[in-house]
XYZ file of C-alpha atoms in Angstrom:
558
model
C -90.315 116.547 -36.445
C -87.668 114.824 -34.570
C -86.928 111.315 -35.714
C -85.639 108.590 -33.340
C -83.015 106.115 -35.217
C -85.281 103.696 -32.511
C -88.451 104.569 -34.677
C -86.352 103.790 -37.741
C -85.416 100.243 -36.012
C -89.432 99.574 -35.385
C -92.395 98.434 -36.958
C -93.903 101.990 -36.785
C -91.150 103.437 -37.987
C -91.563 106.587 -39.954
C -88.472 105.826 -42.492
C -89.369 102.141 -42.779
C -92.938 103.656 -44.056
C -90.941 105.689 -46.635
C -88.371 103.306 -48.152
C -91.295 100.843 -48.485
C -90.840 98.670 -52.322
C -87.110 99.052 -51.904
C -85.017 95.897 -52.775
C -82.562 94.062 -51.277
C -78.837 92.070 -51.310
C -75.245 92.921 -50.545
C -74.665 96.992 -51.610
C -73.075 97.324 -55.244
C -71.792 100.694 -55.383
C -74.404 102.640 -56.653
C -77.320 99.544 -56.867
C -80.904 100.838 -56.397
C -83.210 97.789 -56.472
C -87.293 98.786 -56.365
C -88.552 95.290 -56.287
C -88.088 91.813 -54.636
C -89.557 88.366 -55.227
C -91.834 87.127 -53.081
C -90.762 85.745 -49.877
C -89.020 82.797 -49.165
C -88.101 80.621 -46.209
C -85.646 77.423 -45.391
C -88.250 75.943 -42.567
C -89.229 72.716 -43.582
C -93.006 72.031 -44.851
C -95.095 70.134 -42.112
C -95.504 67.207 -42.909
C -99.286 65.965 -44.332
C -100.686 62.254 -43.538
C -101.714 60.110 -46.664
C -105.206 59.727 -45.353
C -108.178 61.215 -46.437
C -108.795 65.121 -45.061
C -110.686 68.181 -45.537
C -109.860 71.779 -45.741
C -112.481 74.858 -44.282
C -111.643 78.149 -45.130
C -111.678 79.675 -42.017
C -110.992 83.592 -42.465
C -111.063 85.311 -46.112
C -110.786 88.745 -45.613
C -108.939 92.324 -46.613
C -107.308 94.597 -43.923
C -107.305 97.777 -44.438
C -107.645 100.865 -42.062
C -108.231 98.048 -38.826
C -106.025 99.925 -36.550
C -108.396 101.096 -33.949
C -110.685 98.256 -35.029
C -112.044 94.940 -33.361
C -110.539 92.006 -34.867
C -112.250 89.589 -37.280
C -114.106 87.470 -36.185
C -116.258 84.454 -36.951
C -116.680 80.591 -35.857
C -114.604 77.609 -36.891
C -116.934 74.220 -37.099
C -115.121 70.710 -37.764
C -115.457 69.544 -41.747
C -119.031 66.841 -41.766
C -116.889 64.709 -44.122
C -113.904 64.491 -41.330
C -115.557 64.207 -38.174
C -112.198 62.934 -36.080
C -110.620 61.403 -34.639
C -107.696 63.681 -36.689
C -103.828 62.285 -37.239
C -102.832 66.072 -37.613
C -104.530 69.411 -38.288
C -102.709 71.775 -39.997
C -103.236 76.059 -40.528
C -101.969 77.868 -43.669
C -101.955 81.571 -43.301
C -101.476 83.193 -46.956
C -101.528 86.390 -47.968
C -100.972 89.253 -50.516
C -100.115 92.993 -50.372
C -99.150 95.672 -53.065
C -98.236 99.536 -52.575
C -96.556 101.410 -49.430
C -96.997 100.111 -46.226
C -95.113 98.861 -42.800
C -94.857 95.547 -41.430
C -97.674 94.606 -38.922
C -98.261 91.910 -36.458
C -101.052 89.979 -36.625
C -102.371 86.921 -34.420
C -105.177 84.066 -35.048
C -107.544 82.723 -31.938
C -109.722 79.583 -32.094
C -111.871 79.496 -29.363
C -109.566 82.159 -27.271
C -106.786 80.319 -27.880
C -103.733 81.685 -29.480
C -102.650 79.528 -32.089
C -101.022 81.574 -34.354
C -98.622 84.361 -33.794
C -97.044 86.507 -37.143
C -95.811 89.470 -38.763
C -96.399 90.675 -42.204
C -93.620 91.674 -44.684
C -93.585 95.322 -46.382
C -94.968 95.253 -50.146
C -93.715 96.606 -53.180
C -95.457 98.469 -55.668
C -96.254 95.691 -57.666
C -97.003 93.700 -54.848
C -95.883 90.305 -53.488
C -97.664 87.274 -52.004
C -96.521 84.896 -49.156
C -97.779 81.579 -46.768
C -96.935 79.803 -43.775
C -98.261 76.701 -42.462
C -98.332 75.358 -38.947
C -99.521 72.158 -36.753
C -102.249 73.093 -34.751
C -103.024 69.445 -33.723
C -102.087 70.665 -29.937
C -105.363 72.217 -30.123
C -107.812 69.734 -31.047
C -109.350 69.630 -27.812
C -110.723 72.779 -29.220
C -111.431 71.956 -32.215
C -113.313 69.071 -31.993
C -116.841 71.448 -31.608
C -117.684 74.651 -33.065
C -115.279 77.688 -31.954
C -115.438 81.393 -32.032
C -112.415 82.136 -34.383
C -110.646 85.975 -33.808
C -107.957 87.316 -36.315
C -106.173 90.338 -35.774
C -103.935 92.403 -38.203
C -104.148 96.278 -37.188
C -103.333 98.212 -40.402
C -103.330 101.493 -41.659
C -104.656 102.733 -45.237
C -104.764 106.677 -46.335
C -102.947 108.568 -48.781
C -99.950 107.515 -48.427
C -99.881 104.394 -46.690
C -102.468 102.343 -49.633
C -101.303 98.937 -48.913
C -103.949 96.477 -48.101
C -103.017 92.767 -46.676
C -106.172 89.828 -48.555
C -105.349 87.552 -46.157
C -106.883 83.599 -46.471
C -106.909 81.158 -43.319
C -107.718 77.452 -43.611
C -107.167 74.288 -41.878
C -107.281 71.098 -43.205
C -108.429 67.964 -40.616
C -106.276 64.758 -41.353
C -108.239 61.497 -40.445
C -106.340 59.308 -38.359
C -105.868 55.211 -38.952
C -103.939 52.506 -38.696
C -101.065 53.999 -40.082
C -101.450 57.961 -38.653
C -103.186 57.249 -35.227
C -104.990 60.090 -33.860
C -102.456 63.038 -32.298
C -101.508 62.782 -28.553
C -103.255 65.480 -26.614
C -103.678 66.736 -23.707
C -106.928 66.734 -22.284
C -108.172 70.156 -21.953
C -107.125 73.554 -23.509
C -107.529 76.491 -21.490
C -107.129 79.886 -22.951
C -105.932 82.374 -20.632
C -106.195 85.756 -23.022
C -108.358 88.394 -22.843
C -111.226 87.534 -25.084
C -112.686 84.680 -27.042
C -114.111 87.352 -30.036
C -111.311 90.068 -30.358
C -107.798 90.063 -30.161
C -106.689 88.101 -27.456
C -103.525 89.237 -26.358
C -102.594 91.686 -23.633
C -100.896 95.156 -24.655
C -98.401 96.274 -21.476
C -96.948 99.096 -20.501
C -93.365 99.133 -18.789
C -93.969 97.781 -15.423
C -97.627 96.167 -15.729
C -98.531 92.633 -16.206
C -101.075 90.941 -17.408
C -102.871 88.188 -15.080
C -106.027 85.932 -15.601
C -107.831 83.995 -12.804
C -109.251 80.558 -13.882
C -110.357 77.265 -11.732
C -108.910 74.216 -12.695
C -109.880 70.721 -12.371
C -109.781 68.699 -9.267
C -107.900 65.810 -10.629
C -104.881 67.161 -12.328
C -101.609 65.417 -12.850
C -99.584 68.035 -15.578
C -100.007 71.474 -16.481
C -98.182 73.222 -19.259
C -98.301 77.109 -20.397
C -97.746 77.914 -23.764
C -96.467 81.703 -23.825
C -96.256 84.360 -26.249
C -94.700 88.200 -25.452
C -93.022 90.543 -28.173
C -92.177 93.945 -27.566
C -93.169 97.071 -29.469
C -92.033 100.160 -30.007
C -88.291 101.280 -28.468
C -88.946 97.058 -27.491
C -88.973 96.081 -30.787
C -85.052 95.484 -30.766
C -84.621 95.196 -26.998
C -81.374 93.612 -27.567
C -79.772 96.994 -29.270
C -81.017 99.088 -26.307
C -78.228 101.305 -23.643
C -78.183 101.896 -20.364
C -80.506 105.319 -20.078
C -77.482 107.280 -19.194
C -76.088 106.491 -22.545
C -79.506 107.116 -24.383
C -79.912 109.962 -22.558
C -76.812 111.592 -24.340
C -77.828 110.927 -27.813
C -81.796 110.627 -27.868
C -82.276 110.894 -31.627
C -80.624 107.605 -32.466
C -80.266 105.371 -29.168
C -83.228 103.696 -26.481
C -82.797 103.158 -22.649
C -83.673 100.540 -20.413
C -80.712 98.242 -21.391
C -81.018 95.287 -23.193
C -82.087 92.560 -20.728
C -85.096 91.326 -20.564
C -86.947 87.970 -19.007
C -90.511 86.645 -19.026
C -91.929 85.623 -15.740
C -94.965 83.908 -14.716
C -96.195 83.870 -11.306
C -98.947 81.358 -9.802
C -100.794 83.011 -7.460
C -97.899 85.433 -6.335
C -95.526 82.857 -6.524
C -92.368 83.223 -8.990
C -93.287 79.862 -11.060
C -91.610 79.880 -14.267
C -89.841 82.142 -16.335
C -88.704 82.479 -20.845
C -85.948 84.355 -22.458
C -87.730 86.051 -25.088
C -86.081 85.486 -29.062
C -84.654 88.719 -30.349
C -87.440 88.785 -33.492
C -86.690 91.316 -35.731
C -89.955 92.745 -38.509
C -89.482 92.632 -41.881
C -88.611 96.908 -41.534
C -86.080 96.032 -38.963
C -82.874 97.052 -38.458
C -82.727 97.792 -42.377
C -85.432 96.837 -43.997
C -83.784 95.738 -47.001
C -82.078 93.104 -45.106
C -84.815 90.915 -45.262
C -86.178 90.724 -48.578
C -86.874 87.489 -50.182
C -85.838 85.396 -46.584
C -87.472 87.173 -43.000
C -85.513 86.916 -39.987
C -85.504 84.287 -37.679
C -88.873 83.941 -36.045
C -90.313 86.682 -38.276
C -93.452 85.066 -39.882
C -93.957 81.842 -37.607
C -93.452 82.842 -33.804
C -92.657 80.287 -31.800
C -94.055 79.880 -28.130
C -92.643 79.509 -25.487
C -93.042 76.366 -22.950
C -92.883 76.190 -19.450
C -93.739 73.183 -16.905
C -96.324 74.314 -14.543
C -96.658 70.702 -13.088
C -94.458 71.516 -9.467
C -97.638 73.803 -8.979
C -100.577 71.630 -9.689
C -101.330 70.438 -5.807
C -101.629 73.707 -5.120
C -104.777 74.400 -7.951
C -106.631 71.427 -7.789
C -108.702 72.940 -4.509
C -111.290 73.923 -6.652
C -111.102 77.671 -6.122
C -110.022 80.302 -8.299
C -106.237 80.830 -9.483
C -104.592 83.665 -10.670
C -101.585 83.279 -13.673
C -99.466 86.377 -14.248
C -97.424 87.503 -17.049
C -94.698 90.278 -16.772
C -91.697 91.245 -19.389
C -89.099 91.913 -16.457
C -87.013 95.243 -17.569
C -89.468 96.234 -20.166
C -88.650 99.578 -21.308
C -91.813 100.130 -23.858
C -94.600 98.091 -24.993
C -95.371 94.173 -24.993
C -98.303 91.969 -26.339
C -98.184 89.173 -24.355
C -100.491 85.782 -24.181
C -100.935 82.462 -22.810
C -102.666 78.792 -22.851
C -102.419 76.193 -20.148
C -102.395 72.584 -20.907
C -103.850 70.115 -19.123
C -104.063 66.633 -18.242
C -105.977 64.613 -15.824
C -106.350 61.958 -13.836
C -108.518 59.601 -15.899
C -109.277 56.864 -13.071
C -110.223 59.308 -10.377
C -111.693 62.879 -9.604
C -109.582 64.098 -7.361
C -106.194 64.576 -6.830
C -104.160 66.458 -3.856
C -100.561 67.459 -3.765
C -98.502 70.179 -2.585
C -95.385 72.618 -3.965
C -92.317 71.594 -2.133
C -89.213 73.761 -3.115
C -89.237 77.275 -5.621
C -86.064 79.127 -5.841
C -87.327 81.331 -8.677
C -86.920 85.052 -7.599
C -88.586 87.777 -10.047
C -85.508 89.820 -9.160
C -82.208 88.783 -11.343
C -79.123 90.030 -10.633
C -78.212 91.719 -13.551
C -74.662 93.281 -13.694
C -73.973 96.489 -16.499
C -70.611 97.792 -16.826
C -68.945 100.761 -19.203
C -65.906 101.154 -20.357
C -64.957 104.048 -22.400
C -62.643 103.766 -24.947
C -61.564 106.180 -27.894
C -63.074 109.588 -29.057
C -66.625 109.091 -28.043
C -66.628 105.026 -28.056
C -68.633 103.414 -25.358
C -68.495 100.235 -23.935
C -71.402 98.178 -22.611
C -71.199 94.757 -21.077
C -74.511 93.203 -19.626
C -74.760 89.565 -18.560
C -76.608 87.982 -15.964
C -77.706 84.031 -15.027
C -80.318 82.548 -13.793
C -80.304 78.996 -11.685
C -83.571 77.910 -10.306
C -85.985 74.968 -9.013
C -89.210 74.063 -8.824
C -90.340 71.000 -6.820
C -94.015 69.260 -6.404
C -96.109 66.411 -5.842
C -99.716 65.079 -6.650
C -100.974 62.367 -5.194
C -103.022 60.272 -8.120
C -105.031 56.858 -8.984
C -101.213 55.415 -9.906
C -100.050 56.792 -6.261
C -97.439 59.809 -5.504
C -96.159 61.230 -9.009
C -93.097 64.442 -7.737
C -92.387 66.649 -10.681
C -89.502 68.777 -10.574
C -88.364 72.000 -12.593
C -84.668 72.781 -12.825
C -83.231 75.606 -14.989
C -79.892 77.458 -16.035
C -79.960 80.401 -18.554
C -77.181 82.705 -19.079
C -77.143 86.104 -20.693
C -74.746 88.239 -22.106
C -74.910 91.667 -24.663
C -71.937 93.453 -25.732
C -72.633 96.931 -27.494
C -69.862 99.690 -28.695
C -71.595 102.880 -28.870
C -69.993 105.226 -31.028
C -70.721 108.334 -33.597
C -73.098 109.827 -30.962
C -75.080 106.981 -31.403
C -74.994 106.045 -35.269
C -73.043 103.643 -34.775
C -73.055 100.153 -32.731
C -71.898 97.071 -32.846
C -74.142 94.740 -30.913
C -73.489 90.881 -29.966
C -75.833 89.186 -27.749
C -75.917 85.516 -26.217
C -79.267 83.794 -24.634
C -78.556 80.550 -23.629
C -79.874 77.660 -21.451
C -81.251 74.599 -20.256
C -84.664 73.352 -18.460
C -84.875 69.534 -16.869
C -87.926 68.365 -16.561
C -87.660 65.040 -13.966
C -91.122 62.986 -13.277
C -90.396 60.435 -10.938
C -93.549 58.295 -10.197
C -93.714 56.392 -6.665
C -93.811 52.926 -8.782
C -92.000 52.798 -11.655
C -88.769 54.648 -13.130
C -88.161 58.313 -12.911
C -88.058 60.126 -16.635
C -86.864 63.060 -17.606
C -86.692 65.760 -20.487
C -84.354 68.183 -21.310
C -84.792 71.430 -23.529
C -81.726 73.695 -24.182
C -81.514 76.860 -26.348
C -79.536 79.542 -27.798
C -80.469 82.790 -29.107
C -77.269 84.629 -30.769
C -77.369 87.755 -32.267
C -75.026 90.228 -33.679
C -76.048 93.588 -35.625
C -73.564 96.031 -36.718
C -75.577 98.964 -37.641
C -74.480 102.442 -39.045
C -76.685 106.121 -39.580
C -73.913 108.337 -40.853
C -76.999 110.283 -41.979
C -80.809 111.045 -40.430
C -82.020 114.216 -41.174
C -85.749 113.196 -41.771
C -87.887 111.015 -43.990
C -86.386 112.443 -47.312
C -82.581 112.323 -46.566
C -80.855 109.574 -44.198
C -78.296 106.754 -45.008
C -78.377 103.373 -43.310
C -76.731 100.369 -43.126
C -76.599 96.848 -41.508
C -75.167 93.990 -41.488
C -76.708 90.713 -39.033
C -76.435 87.691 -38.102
C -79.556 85.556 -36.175
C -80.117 81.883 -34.869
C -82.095 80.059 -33.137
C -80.216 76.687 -31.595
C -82.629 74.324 -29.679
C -82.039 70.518 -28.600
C -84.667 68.309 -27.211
C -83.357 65.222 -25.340
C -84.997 62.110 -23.369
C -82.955 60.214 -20.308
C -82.287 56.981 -21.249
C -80.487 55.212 -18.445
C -77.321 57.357 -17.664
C -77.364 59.199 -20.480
C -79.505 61.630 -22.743
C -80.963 60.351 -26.167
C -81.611 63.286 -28.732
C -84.873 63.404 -30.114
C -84.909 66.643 -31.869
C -82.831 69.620 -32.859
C -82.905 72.755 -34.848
C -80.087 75.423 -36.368
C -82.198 78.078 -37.920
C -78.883 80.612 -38.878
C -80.105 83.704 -40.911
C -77.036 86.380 -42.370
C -77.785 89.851 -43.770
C -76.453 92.737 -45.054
C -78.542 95.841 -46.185
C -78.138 99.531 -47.254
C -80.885 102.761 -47.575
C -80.145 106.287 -48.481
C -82.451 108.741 -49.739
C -80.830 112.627 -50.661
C -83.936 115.359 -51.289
C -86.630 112.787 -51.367
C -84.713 110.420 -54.070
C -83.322 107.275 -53.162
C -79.502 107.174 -53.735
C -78.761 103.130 -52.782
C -81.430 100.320 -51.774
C -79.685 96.901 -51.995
C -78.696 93.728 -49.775
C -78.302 90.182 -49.831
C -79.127 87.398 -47.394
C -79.602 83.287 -47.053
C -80.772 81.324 -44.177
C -79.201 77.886 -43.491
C -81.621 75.681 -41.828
C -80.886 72.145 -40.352
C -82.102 69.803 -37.570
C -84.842 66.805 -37.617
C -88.249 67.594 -39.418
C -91.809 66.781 -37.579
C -91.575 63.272 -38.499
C -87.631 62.646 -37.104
C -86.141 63.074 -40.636
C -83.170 64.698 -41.097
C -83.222 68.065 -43.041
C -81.002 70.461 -45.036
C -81.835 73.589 -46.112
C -79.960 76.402 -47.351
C -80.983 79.677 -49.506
C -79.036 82.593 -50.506
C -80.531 85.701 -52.531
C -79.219 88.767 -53.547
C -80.815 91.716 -55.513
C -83.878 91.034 -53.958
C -84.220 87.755 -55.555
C -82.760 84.112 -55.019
C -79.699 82.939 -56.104
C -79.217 79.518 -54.373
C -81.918 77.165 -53.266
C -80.590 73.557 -52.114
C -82.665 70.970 -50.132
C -81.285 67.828 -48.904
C -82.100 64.801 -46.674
C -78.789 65.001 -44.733
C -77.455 61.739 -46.374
């Protein structure tokens, strides 16, 4: 059986199955570690109002051979003893797994609402537990009645593969008062995914999308999507895929399509908004032992992506059906994909009218590739591309003409050297950009919000051997972060009200000769600062090697 180095790279990768329970931390000549602590992250907690609150278990339950199953499924009813209004409501997703098994991605829905995207890490033989936590108070439009609740974690158990993931869900309803007043929301949550009792999101092909027609209300005045899209397979690491020409040459160790890639959503035909997806890595990625105590970036708590709809909203508020489409532009395998619109409404009058005045989005980018040969069989490739773009609208409300506009500027650029017939590479990637968000009301002063991002990734990545499951040698070393920034106008200049440097480093080794491993070992930290939920400045930095922590400092920032 042939084995692709892009299987190897994935979350169904045959090797990652078989070096499952190896350690990790920087290679000592000749280290073999068979065990790792549990993991560990450098997010900080969310926070938890001192007022009185109630937890519900929501989900206990064991996955085991779920692959081809349905997903979970029960209903979620608000705690008697905290009947709202709720400050915050917060889910903890926990979790423990012993034996052989591969990393899996798994995904919670509360009244078909995607609330929680994840991945799993890969056990050892003597097992390992891990949580997460995340605000969910966006959702309490939901919440506030009795929901169908959906979890889905597709696993695999047999003979070989005898890990089984106990998974626990809860969330615990904060009541608001005086001092935690009860969470800003919008006024309706409306699922867009593809069921409200199974798992919700959308599995695509290269070249399909996924749409969803819904009516809206007649009296809107803002509409937000909240998006999620990861890609499988060769997808899994987009960002370390070649031109096909390239792959084409060495098959066993490379995947086509290129690396770029671009989520767009479309309105009723019409190019509306678009994301540049985070280059997640699973906890087999790459190396697998380059994650073991901290996960990658983005690894166990996905985070969504947002994007304005408002520019579009005189154009739904007829009353008749809308369609909302999804598509991962320059997909080459695979993507789950999912969404939830936001909305708020006019509360001093049922109807409101507007109409869509500019879009410059086009769902074609100009995407430019270039390759440039260099010594012995070295290769090369430079993509970049950029996107500029507006959307303009107004609505015409109780509080008179409200125009909304939508401007954006991402830039993109992956360098790759291909060389060893494809064992070896050298990847760097940059995603960067900003969206402004303007409101500008017909009485009253114009506001605006701007988000910007960057994405940077680098993997240097080696297979001087891959002969099959029971002899290959492979080794990494990365470096992942996610950069965001969150500003308000204030006069003629932008106040920061949030930011985020999530920086992850990691270096890994595998080798197995005749079925016996020869080196399992790396080491990795994750330096995490920026403003907490609450505005509070936060420090947090963790290095481990072995498999196990070595550093663990937390600070307020002074």
């Amino acid at each position: 059986m042939r084995i692709r180095i892009a299987g190897v790279l994935g979350a169904a990768a045959l090797l990652c199955a078989a070096l499952l329970g190896m350690g990790t931390a920087q290679a000592d000549s000749g280290q073999i570690e068979t065990s790792y602590q549990n993991p560990v992250t450098a997010l900080p907690p969310v926070s938890r109002p001192d007022t009185h609150h109630c937890t519900v278990t929501a989900m206990q339950h064991d996955f085991g051979n779920t692959l081809s199953s349905p997903a979970w499924n029960g209903t979620v009813t608000p705690p008697a003893d905290c009947p709202g209004p709720w400050s915050k409501v917060v889910l903890n997703w926990s979790g423990s797994v012993q034996g052989r098994q591969y990393d899996r991605l798994a995904g919670v829905w509360i009244g078909g609402a995607e609330v929680l995207r994840t991945s799993t890490p890969e056990p050892t033989q003597e097992g390992i537990s891990w949580s997460l936590e995340k605000d969910v108070s966006e959702f309490i439009p939901l919440l506030r009645k009795t929901q169908p609740i959906a979890v889905s974690l597709g696993n695999v158990v047999n003979s070989t593969y005898t890990g089984v993931y106990h998974m626990n869900l809860t969330l615990t309803y904060y009541q608001a008062d005086r001092r935690y007043p009860a969470a800003h929301t919008a006024d309706q949550v409306m699922p867009l995914s593809a069921s409200t009792t199974d798992t919700g999101w959308t599995n695509l092909n290269p070249g399909q999308s996924s749409s969803k027609t819904v009516t809206l209300p007649r009296n809107l005045t803002h509409v937000r999507m909240e998006l999620y899209a990861r890609g499988g397979g060769c997808d899994e690491q987009w960002f370390t895929a070649v031109p096909d020409d390239v792959a084409n040459q060495h098959p066993d160790f490379l995947c086509g399509g290129g690396p770029y890639r671009e989520v767009q959503v479309s309105v009723d035909g019409r190019p509306a908004g678009l994301a540049q997806p985070y280059p997640v890595v699973y906890s087999g990625g790459i190396v697998p032992t380059l994650w073991r105590p901290i996960p990658a970036v983005d690894q166990f708590v996905t985070q969504a992506y947002d994007l304005d709809l408002t520019p579009f909203a005189g154009l739904l508020v007829d009353g008749r059906p809308h369609t909302f489409t999804i598509t991962p532009y320059g997909a080459a395998d695979g993507w789950t994909v999912d969404s939830t619109l936001f909305l708020d409404t006019d509360h001093h009058g049922a109807r409101t009218s507007g109409a869509l005045t500019d879009d410059t989005l086009s769902l074609s980018p100009s995407v430019s590739t270039t390759k440039t040969p260099g010594a012995g069989d070295l290769v090369n490739v430079r993509v970049s591309a950029n996107r500029d773009w507006k959307t303009s609208g107004y609505l015409d409300t109780s509080a008179g003409r409200v125009r909304t506009t939508v401007t954006q500027h991402a830039s993109y650029l992956n360098t790759d050297a291909v060389s060893s017939g494809g064992q070896k590479q050298a990847v760097a990637q940059e995603q960067r950009g900003t969206t402004i968000v303007t409101t500008a009301p017909e009485h009253g002063r114009p506001t605006a919000t701007k988000h910007t991002w960057d994405y940077p990734i680098t993997v240097d990545s080696d297979v001087p051997l891959l002969t099959d499951g029971n002899n290959y040698s492979l080794s990494a070393t990365v470096h992942q972060g996610r950069i965001l920034s969150d500003s308000v106008s204030q006069g003629n200049h932008w106040r920061t009200v949030g930011t985020t440097r999530d920086i992850v480093d990691a270096t890994g080794v595998l080798a197995r000769t005749n079925g016996v491993v020869t080196a399992a070992d790396g080491s990795d930290s994750e330096h995490w600062t920026g403003t907490t939920d609450t505005g509070a400045c936060y420090d947090h930095l963790i290095r481990a090697a072995h498999g196990y922590v070595t550093e663990d400092h937390v600070s307020d920032c002074g």
